[in-house]
Coordinates of C-alpha atoms and ligand atoms in Angstrom, one line a residue:
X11 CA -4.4 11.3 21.1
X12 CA -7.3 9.2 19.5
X13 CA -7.1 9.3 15.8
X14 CA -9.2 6.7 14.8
X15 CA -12.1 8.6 13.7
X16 CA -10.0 9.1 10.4
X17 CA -10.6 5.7 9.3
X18 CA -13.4 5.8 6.4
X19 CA -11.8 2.1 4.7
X20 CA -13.3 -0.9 3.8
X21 CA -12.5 -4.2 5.1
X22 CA -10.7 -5.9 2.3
X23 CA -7.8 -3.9 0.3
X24 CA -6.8 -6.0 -3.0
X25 CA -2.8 -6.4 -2.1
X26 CA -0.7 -4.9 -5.0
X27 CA -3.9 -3.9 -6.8
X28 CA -5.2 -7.4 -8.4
X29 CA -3.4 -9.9 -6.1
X30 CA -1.9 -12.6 -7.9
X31 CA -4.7 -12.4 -10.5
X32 CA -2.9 -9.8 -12.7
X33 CA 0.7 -8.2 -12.6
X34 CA 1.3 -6.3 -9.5
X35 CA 0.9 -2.2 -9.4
X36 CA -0.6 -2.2 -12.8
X37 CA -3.4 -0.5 -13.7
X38 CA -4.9 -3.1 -15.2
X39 CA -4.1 -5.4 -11.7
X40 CA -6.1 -2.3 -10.2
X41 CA -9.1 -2.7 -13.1
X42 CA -8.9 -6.7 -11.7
X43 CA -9.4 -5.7 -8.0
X44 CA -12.2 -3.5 -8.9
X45 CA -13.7 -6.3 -11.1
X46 CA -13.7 -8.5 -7.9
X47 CA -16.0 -6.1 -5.6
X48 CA -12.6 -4.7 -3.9
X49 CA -13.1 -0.8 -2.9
X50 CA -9.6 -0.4 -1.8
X51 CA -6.3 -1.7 -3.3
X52 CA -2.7 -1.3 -2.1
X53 CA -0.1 -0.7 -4.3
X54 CA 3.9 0.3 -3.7
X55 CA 5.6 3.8 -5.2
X56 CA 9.0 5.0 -5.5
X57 CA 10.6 7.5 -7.6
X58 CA 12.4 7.2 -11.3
X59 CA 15.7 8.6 -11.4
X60 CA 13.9 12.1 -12.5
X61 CA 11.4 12.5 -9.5
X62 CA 8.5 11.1 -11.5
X63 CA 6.8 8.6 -8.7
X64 CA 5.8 4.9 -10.0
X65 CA 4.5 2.1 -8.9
X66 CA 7.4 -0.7 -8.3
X67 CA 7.8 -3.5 -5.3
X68 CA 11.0 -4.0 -5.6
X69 CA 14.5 -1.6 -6.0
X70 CA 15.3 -3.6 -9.3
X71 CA 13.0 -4.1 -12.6
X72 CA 14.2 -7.6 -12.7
X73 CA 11.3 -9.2 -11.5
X74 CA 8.6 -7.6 -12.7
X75 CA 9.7 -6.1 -15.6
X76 CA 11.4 -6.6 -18.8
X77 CA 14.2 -4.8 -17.8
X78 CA 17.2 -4.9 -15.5
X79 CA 18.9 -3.0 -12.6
X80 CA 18.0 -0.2 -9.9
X81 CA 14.4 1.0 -11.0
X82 CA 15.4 4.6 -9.7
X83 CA 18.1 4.8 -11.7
X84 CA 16.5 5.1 -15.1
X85 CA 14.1 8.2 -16.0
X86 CA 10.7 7.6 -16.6
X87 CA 10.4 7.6 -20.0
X88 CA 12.4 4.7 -20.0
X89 CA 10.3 2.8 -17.4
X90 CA 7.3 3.9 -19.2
X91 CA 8.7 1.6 -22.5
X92 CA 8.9 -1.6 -20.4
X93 CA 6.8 -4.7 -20.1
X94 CA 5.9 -5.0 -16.7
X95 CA 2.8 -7.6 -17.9
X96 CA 4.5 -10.2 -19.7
X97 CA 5.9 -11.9 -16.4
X98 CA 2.7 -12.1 -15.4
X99 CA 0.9 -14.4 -18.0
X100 CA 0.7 -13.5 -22.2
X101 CA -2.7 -11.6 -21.4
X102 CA -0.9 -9.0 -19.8
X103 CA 1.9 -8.3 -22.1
X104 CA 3.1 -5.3 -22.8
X105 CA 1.6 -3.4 -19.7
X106 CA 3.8 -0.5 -18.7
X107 CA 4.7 0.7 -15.6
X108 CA 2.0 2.4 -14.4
X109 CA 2.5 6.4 -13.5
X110 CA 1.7 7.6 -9.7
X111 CA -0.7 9.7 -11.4
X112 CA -2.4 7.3 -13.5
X113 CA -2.9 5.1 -10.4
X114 CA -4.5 8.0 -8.8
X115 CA -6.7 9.4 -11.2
X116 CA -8.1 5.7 -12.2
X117 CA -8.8 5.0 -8.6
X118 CA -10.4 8.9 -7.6
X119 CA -13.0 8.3 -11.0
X120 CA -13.8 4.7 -9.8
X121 CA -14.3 5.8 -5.7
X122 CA -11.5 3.2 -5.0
X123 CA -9.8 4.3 -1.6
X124 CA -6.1 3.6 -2.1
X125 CA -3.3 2.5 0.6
X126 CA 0.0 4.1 -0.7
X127 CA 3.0 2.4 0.4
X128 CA 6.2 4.4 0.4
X129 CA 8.4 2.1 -0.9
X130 CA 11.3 3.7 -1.3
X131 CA 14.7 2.7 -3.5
X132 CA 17.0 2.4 -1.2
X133 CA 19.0 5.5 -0.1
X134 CA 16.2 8.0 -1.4
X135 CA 13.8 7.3 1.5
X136 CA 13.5 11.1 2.8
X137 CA 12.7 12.5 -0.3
X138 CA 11.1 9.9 -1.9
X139 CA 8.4 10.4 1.5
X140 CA 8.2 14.1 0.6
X141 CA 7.7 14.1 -3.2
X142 CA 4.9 11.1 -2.3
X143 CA 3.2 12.7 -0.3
X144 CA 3.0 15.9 -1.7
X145 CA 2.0 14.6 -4.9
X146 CA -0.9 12.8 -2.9
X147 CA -1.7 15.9 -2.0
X148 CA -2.1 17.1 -5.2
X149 CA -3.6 14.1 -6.6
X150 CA -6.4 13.5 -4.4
X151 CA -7.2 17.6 -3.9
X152 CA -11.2 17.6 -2.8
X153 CA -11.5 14.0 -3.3
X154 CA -13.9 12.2 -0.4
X155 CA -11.8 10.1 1.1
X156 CA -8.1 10.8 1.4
X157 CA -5.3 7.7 0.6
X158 CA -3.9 6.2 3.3
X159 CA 0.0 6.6 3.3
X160 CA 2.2 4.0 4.7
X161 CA 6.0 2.5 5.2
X162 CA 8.2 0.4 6.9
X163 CA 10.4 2.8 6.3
X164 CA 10.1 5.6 9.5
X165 CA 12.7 8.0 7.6
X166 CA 9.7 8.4 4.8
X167 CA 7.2 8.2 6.9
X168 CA 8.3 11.3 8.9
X169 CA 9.0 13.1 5.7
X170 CA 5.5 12.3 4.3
X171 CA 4.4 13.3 7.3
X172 CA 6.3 16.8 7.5
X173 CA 5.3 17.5 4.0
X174 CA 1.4 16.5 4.5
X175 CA 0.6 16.6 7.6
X176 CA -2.8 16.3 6.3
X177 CA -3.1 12.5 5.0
X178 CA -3.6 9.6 7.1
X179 CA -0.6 7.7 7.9
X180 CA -0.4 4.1 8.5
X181 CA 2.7 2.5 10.5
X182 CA 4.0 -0.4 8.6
X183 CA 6.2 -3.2 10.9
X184 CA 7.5 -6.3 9.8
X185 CA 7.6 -7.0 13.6
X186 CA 5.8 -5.4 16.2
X187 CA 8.2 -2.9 18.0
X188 CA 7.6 -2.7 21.5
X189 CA 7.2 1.0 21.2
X190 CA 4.7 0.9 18.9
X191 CA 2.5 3.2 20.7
X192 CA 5.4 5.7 20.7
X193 CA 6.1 5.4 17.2
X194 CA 2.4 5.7 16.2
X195 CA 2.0 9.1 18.4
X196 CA 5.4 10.2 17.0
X197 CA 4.3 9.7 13.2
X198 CA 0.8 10.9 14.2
X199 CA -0.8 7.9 12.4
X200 CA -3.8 6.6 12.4
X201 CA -3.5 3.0 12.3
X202 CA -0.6 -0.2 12.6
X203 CA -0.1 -2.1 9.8
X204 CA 0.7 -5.6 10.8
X205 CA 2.2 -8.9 9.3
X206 CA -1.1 -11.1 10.2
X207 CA 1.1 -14.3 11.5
X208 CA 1.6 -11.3 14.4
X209 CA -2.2 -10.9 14.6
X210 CA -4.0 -11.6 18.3
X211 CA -7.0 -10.8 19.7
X212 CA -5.0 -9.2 22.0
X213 CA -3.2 -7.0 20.4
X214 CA -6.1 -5.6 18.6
X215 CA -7.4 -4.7 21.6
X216 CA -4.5 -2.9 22.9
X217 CA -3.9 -0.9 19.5
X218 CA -8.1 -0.3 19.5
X219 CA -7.8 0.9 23.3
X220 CA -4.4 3.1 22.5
X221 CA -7.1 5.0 20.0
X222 CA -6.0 3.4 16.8
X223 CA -6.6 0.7 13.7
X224 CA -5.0 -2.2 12.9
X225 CA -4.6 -3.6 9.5
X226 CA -2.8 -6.8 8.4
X227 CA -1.1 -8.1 5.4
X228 CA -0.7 -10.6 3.7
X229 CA -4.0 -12.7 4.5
X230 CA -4.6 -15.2 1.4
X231 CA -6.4 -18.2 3.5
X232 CA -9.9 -17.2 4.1
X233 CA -10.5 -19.2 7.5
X234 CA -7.8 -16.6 9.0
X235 CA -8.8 -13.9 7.0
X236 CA -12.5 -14.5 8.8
X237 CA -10.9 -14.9 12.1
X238 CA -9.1 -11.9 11.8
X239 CA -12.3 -10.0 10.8
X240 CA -13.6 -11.5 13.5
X241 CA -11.3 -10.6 16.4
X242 CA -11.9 -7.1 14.8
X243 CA -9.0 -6.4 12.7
X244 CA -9.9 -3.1 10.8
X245 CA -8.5 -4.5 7.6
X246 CA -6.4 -7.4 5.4
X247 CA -4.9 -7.2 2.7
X248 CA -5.2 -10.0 0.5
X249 CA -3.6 -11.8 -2.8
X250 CA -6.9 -14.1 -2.8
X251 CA -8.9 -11.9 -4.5
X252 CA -11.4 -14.6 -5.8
X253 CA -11.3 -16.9 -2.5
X254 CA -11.7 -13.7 -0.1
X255 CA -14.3 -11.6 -1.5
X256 CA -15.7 -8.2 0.1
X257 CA -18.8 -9.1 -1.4
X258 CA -19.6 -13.0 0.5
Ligands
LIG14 O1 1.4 -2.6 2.6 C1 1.2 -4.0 3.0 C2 2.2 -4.9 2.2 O2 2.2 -4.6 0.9 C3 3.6 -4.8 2.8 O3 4.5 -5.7 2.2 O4 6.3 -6.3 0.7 O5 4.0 -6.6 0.0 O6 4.9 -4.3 0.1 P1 4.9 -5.7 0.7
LIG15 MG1 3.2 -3.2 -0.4

């Protein structure tokens, strides 16, 4: 089944919100992407240790934060007291962890699309897809264009996809499967998300003739990121946010 009609992104998605320009899944990294003519930003969300869903890459705080230890094991008053700027440069310190919902509502008010990567703490990846997705749901309730949900992670995926059957998915692979055409009809997504070293012309045609898009991440040179626009790659995701500009 063709489901690439359900792909109403830009181009160029700031990785992480502001690339390496501010501190990653921050809202003020997604006020930097915005600044730099980016209409879409991609940014990673797990839960706190009370269902509350945040934006973190990685299980620990360590090192992006001021604090220490498994994220999801501390409630979200607690993440909301940390520094998750001062890592980043003295301009940013004391940025908190930014809320799901903050994220949301900033993006929604700004017409930012918005690629939300399941990224969840290890162990919770079933329900961590189902309170996602349904708070997508929620969040972006007669909004124009819907956020694309993704994960490497299929056990979130399916549950996102259970939950909200609704919301474009996105298939993310650190390798290309060989069943990838299976997996992308079983998860009923809409597009493959890609590391770009895996990127060929061919295999954009195949995913493009199997009815679907392609994405790939993490494209920071800006000769490849124009070859891969070029072979017809649907979208990058870029750290480069000055050097790789939607607007050229
Ligand atoms: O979603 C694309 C990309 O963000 C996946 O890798 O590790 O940066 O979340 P990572
Ligand atoms: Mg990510």
């Amino acid at each position: 089944m063709s489901t690439s009609q359900n792909w109403p992104y830009p181009t160029h998605i700031a990785h992480r919100g502001g690339g390496r320009l501010a501190p990653e899944n921050t809202l003020a990294a997604m006020r930097v992407g915005r600044d730099h003519g980016f209409r879409m930003v991609e940014f990673d969300v797990k839960l706190s240790r009370d269902d509350i869903a945040f934006l973190l890459h990685d299980d620990d705080l360590d090192r992006t934060t001021d604090g220490k230890g498994l994220a999801g094991d501390r409630s979200f008053t607690e993440l909301a007291l940390l520094d998750a700027g001062g890592w980043h440069s003295p301009a940013y310190v004391g940025e908190p962890v930014a809320s799901f919902q903050a994220v949301a509502q900033y993006a929604i008010a700004n017409q930012i699309a918005c690629n939300v990567e399941i990224k969840p703490t290890t162990g919770r990846e079933a329900e961590t897809g189902t309170a996602i997705a349904l708070a997508a749901r929620n969040l972006w309730q007669g909004a124009t264009v819907p956020p694309l949900l993704s994960s490497f992670s299929e056990e979130s995926l399916a549950a996102a996809q259970a939950a909200a059957p609704e919301l474009p998915r996105a298939l993310l692979v650190e390798e290309i499967p060989a069943d990838w055409r299976e997996k992308l009809a079983k998860y009923e997504c809409v597009a493959l998300n890609i590391n770009q070293r895996d990127a060929t012309q061919a295999l954009i045609n195949d995913v493009h003739a199997a009815g679907y898009r392609i994405a790939a991440w993490t494209v920071n040179d800006p000769e490849r990121a124009a070859l891969l626009l070029s072979w017809g790659m649907d979208a990058i995701f870029t750290d480069e946010l000055a050097r790789i500009s939607p607007t050229a």
